[in-house]
Amino acid sequence: LHVPALSESALLVQATGETEVIMPVNGRYDITLEGAHCYGECYMGGPPVFLVEDGAASGPVPTSPPPAAAPTSTPEAVDGTETATSTPLSTGVPDPTATITPTQTLTPTVTSTDTPEPTATSTLEPTATSTSVPTDMPTVTATAIATVTETAVSSTATAAIAKVDEDASGGETAVFGFIPREQASWWLLGSAAVVGIVLAIVGFAKRRR
């Protein structure tokens, strides 16, 4: 802290009663103040100190230069009955015509915000897929074979019985005109065996299902 000096020396008195003589340097006293020893309870920096100067006139220490005196006018001497009058100084009364202009107030402006519209999303429709079904069924094929075979055998047997023609020259009997009599029985047995094999295959296929 720097304090202007009014004398050649001063007495620095602590709040606890301790005193110290200090000398001014360059026309001022350099005083170091202690910091506060508490936190929220203190409203000032630290303990106060008193500066007492020797031989200084009692009175308040001037903090600012005194105001300058207002100039006064001296009336001039005028011959005759005229008297000198002085013009009064301005008292600083405000002009009654001056009015206070109200300040401009800010008006809030409303800004519109764009609301996002929902967008349509395309949904995939299920498509029908064709599955190929096998047309050749074992049951149909086996039945057709069996039917044709049985019909052929029956027709062959009927034709063989109905169209028996004896050959007068050779003494042999011909079936259908080209099968000898001795071979007709073998043809019948072979046809029956083929029909049995086909029926066995069809039955085995049905059991596996």
CSV table of C-alpha atoms in Angstrom, one decimal:
chain,number,residue,atom,x,y,z
A,1,LEU,CA,0.0,0.0,0.0
A,2,HIS,CA,1.4,3.5,-0.9
A,3,VAL,CA,0.4,6.4,1.3
A,4,PRO,CA,1.5,10.0,0.5
A,5,ALA,CA,3.9,11.4,3.2
A,6,LEU,CA,3.1,14.7,5.0
A,7,SER,CA,6.1,14.6,7.4
A,8,GLU,CA,9.6,13.2,7.6
A,9,SER,CA,8.6,10.1,9.6
A,10,ALA,CA,5.5,8.3,10.9
A,11,LEU,CA,4.5,5.7,13.5
A,12,LEU,CA,2.8,2.6,12.3
A,13,VAL,CA,0.5,1.2,15.0
A,14,GLN,CA,-0.9,-2.4,14.7
A,15,ALA,CA,-4.3,-3.5,16.0
A,16,THR,CA,-2.6,-5.5,18.7
A,17,GLY,CA,-0.7,-2.3,20.0
A,18,GLU,CA,2.6,-2.9,18.4
A,19,THR,CA,4.3,0.2,17.0
A,20,GLU,CA,7.0,0.8,14.3
A,21,VAL,CA,8.7,3.9,13.0
A,22,ILE,CA,8.7,4.1,9.2
A,23,MET,CA,10.4,6.6,6.8
A,24,PRO,CA,8.9,7.9,3.5
A,25,VAL,CA,10.6,6.9,0.3
A,26,ASN,CA,10.1,9.3,-2.7
A,27,GLY,CA,7.5,11.2,-0.8
A,28,ARG,CA,5.3,8.2,0.2
A,29,TYR,CA,5.1,5.4,2.8
A,30,ASP,CA,5.3,1.8,1.5
A,31,ILE,CA,3.1,-0.3,3.9
A,32,THR,CA,2.6,-4.1,3.6
A,33,LEU,CA,-0.7,-5.4,4.9
A,34,GLU,CA,-1.3,-8.9,6.1
A,35,GLY,CA,-3.8,-11.2,4.5
A,36,ALA,CA,-7.0,-12.5,6.1
A,37,HIS,CA,-6.8,-15.7,8.3
A,38,CYS,CA,-10.5,-16.7,7.6
A,39,TYR,CA,-12.6,-17.4,4.6
A,40,GLY,CA,-16.3,-16.6,4.5
A,41,GLU,CA,-16.6,-14.7,7.7
A,42,CYS,CA,-14.2,-11.8,6.9
A,43,TYR,CA,-15.4,-8.7,5.1
A,44,MET,CA,-12.0,-7.1,5.0
A,45,GLY,CA,-8.5,-8.2,4.0
A,46,GLY,CA,-6.8,-8.4,7.4
A,47,PRO,CA,-6.2,-6.6,10.8
A,48,PRO,CA,-6.3,-2.8,10.5
A,49,VAL,CA,-3.2,-0.6,11.1
A,50,PHE,CA,-2.9,3.1,12.0
A,51,LEU,CA,-0.4,5.5,10.5
A,52,VAL,CA,0.5,8.4,12.8
A,53,GLU,CA,2.9,11.1,11.4
A,54,ASP,CA,5.0,13.5,13.6
A,55,GLY,CA,4.5,17.3,13.4
A,56,ALA,CA,1.6,17.1,10.9
A,57,ALA,CA,-1.3,19.5,11.4
A,58,SER,CA,-4.5,17.9,12.7
A,59,GLY,CA,-7.3,17.5,10.2
A,60,PRO,CA,-8.5,15.2,7.6
A,61,VAL,CA,-6.0,14.1,5.0
A,62,PRO,CA,-6.9,15.6,1.6
A,63,THR,CA,-8.0,12.9,-0.8
A,64,SER,CA,-8.5,15.2,-3.8
A,65,PRO,CA,-7.3,18.7,-4.9
A,66,PRO,CA,-9.6,21.6,-3.7
A,67,PRO,CA,-12.1,22.9,-6.2
A,68,ALA,CA,-11.1,26.0,-8.1
A,69,ALA,CA,-12.8,29.3,-7.1
A,70,ALA,CA,-15.4,30.7,-9.4
A,71,PRO,CA,-14.3,34.0,-11.1
A,72,THR,CA,-16.1,37.1,-9.9
A,73,SER,CA,-16.7,40.2,-12.0
A,74,THR,CA,-15.7,43.7,-10.7
A,75,PRO,CA,-18.2,46.5,-11.7
A,76,GLU,CA,-16.6,49.4,-13.6
A,77,ALA,CA,-17.1,53.0,-12.2
A,78,VAL,CA,-19.6,54.9,-14.3
A,79,ASP,CA,-20.3,58.6,-14.0
A,80,GLY,CA,-23.8,59.8,-13.1
A,81,THR,CA,-26.6,58.0,-11.4
A,82,GLU,CA,-26.1,54.7,-13.0
A,83,THR,CA,-25.3,51.8,-10.7
A,84,ALA,CA,-23.2,48.8,-11.5
A,85,THR,CA,-25.0,45.4,-11.4
A,86,SER,CA,-23.5,42.0,-11.6
A,87,THR,CA,-24.9,39.3,-13.8
A,88,PRO,CA,-25.8,36.3,-11.6
A,89,LEU,CA,-24.0,33.1,-12.4
A,90,SER,CA,-25.8,30.1,-13.9
A,91,THR,CA,-27.4,28.0,-11.2
A,92,GLY,CA,-27.5,24.9,-13.4
A,93,VAL,CA,-31.2,24.6,-13.6
A,94,PRO,CA,-32.2,22.2,-16.4
A,95,ASP,CA,-34.0,23.5,-19.4
A,96,PRO,CA,-37.7,22.8,-18.9
A,97,THR,CA,-38.2,22.1,-22.6
A,98,ALA,CA,-35.8,19.2,-22.5
A,99,THR,CA,-37.7,15.9,-22.5
A,100,ILE,CA,-36.5,12.3,-22.1
A,101,THR,CA,-37.0,10.3,-25.2
A,102,PRO,CA,-38.0,6.7,-24.5
A,103,THR,CA,-35.7,4.1,-25.8
A,104,GLN,CA,-36.7,1.7,-28.5
A,105,THR,CA,-37.9,-1.6,-27.2
A,106,LEU,CA,-37.2,-4.8,-29.0
A,107,THR,CA,-40.2,-6.7,-30.5
A,108,PRO,CA,-39.8,-10.4,-30.7
A,109,THR,CA,-40.3,-11.9,-34.1
A,110,VAL,CA,-41.9,-15.3,-34.7
A,111,THR,CA,-40.1,-17.5,-37.1
A,112,SER,CA,-41.8,-20.4,-38.7
A,113,THR,CA,-40.0,-23.8,-38.6
A,114,ASP,CA,-40.6,-26.4,-41.3
A,115,THR,CA,-42.2,-29.5,-39.9
A,116,PRO,CA,-40.9,-32.7,-41.7
A,117,GLU,CA,-43.6,-34.6,-43.4
A,118,PRO,CA,-43.7,-38.4,-43.2
A,119,THR,CA,-42.4,-40.1,-46.3
A,120,ALA,CA,-44.2,-43.1,-47.8
A,121,THR,CA,-42.2,-46.3,-47.8
A,122,SER,CA,-42.9,-49.0,-50.3
A,123,THR,CA,-43.7,-52.5,-48.9
A,124,LEU,CA,-42.8,-55.5,-51.0
A,125,GLU,CA,-45.7,-57.7,-51.8
A,126,PRO,CA,-45.2,-61.5,-51.6
A,127,THR,CA,-44.9,-63.1,-55.0
A,128,ALA,CA,-46.3,-66.5,-55.8
A,129,THR,CA,-43.6,-69.0,-57.0
A,130,SER,CA,-44.6,-72.0,-59.0
A,131,THR,CA,-43.3,-75.4,-57.9
A,132,SER,CA,-43.0,-78.0,-60.6
A,133,VAL,CA,-44.8,-81.3,-59.7
A,134,PRO,CA,-43.5,-84.4,-61.3
A,135,THR,CA,-46.0,-85.7,-63.8
A,136,ASP,CA,-44.6,-89.2,-64.1
A,137,MET,CA,-46.1,-91.0,-61.1
A,138,PRO,CA,-45.0,-94.5,-60.4
A,139,THR,CA,-48.5,-95.6,-59.7
A,140,VAL,CA,-50.0,-94.4,-63.0
A,141,THR,CA,-47.1,-95.9,-65.0
A,142,ALA,CA,-47.3,-99.3,-63.3
A,143,THR,CA,-51.1,-99.4,-63.6
A,144,ALA,CA,-50.9,-98.6,-67.3
A,145,ILE,CA,-48.3,-101.3,-67.9
A,146,ALA,CA,-50.3,-103.8,-65.9
A,147,THR,CA,-53.5,-103.0,-67.7
A,148,VAL,CA,-51.9,-103.2,-71.2
A,149,THR,CA,-50.1,-106.4,-70.3
A,150,GLU,CA,-53.2,-108.1,-69.0
A,151,THR,CA,-55.2,-107.0,-72.0
A,152,ALA,CA,-52.6,-108.2,-74.4
A,153,VAL,CA,-52.4,-111.6,-72.6
A,154,SER,CA,-56.1,-112.0,-72.6
A,155,SER,CA,-56.4,-111.0,-76.2
A,156,THR,CA,-53.6,-113.4,-77.1
A,157,ALA,CA,-55.2,-116.3,-75.2
A,158,THR,CA,-58.6,-115.6,-76.7
A,159,ALA,CA,-57.3,-115.3,-80.2
A,160,ALA,CA,-55.2,-118.4,-79.7
A,161,ILE,CA,-58.3,-120.4,-78.5
A,162,ALA,CA,-60.6,-119.0,-81.1
A,163,LYS,CA,-58.3,-119.1,-84.1
A,164,VAL,CA,-56.9,-122.6,-84.0
A,165,ASP,CA,-56.4,-123.8,-87.5
A,166,GLU,CA,-54.9,-127.2,-88.2
A,167,ASP,CA,-52.6,-127.5,-91.1
A,168,ALA,CA,-53.6,-130.5,-93.1
A,169,SER,CA,-50.3,-130.9,-94.7
A,170,GLY,CA,-48.1,-130.7,-91.8
A,171,GLY,CA,-50.3,-131.8,-89.0
A,172,GLU,CA,-49.3,-128.8,-86.8
A,173,THR,CA,-51.7,-126.3,-85.2
A,174,ALA,CA,-50.9,-122.6,-85.7
A,175,VAL,CA,-51.9,-119.8,-83.3
A,176,PHE,CA,-52.4,-116.3,-85.1
A,177,GLY,CA,-51.2,-118.1,-88.2
A,178,PHE,CA,-47.5,-117.9,-87.1
A,179,ILE,CA,-47.1,-119.5,-83.6
A,180,PRO,CA,-46.9,-123.3,-83.6
A,181,ARG,CA,-49.1,-125.3,-81.2
A,182,GLU,CA,-46.2,-126.6,-79.1
A,183,GLN,CA,-45.0,-123.0,-78.3
A,184,ALA,CA,-48.4,-121.5,-77.3
A,185,SER,CA,-48.1,-122.8,-73.7
A,186,TRP,CA,-44.7,-121.3,-73.3
A,187,TRP,CA,-46.0,-118.0,-74.5
A,188,LEU,CA,-48.8,-118.1,-72.0
A,189,LEU,CA,-46.4,-119.0,-69.1
A,190,GLY,CA,-44.1,-116.1,-70.1
A,191,SER,CA,-46.9,-113.6,-70.3
A,192,ALA,CA,-48.1,-114.7,-66.8
A,193,ALA,CA,-44.6,-114.4,-65.4
A,194,VAL,CA,-44.2,-110.8,-66.8
A,195,VAL,CA,-47.6,-109.8,-65.3
A,196,GLY,CA,-46.5,-111.2,-61.9
A,197,ILE,CA,-43.2,-109.4,-62.0
A,198,VAL,CA,-44.9,-106.1,-62.8
A,199,LEU,CA,-47.5,-106.5,-60.0
A,200,ALA,CA,-44.7,-107.3,-57.6
A,201,ILE,CA,-42.8,-104.1,-58.5
A,202,VAL,CA,-46.0,-102.0,-58.1
A,203,GLY,CA,-46.7,-103.5,-54.7
A,204,PHE,CA,-43.1,-102.9,-53.5
A,205,ALA,CA,-43.2,-99.3,-54.7
A,206,LYS,CA,-46.5,-98.6,-52.7
A,207,ARG,CA,-45.0,-100.1,-49.5
A,208,ARG,CA,-41.9,-97.8,-49.7
A,209,ARG,CA,-44.2,-94.8,-49.8
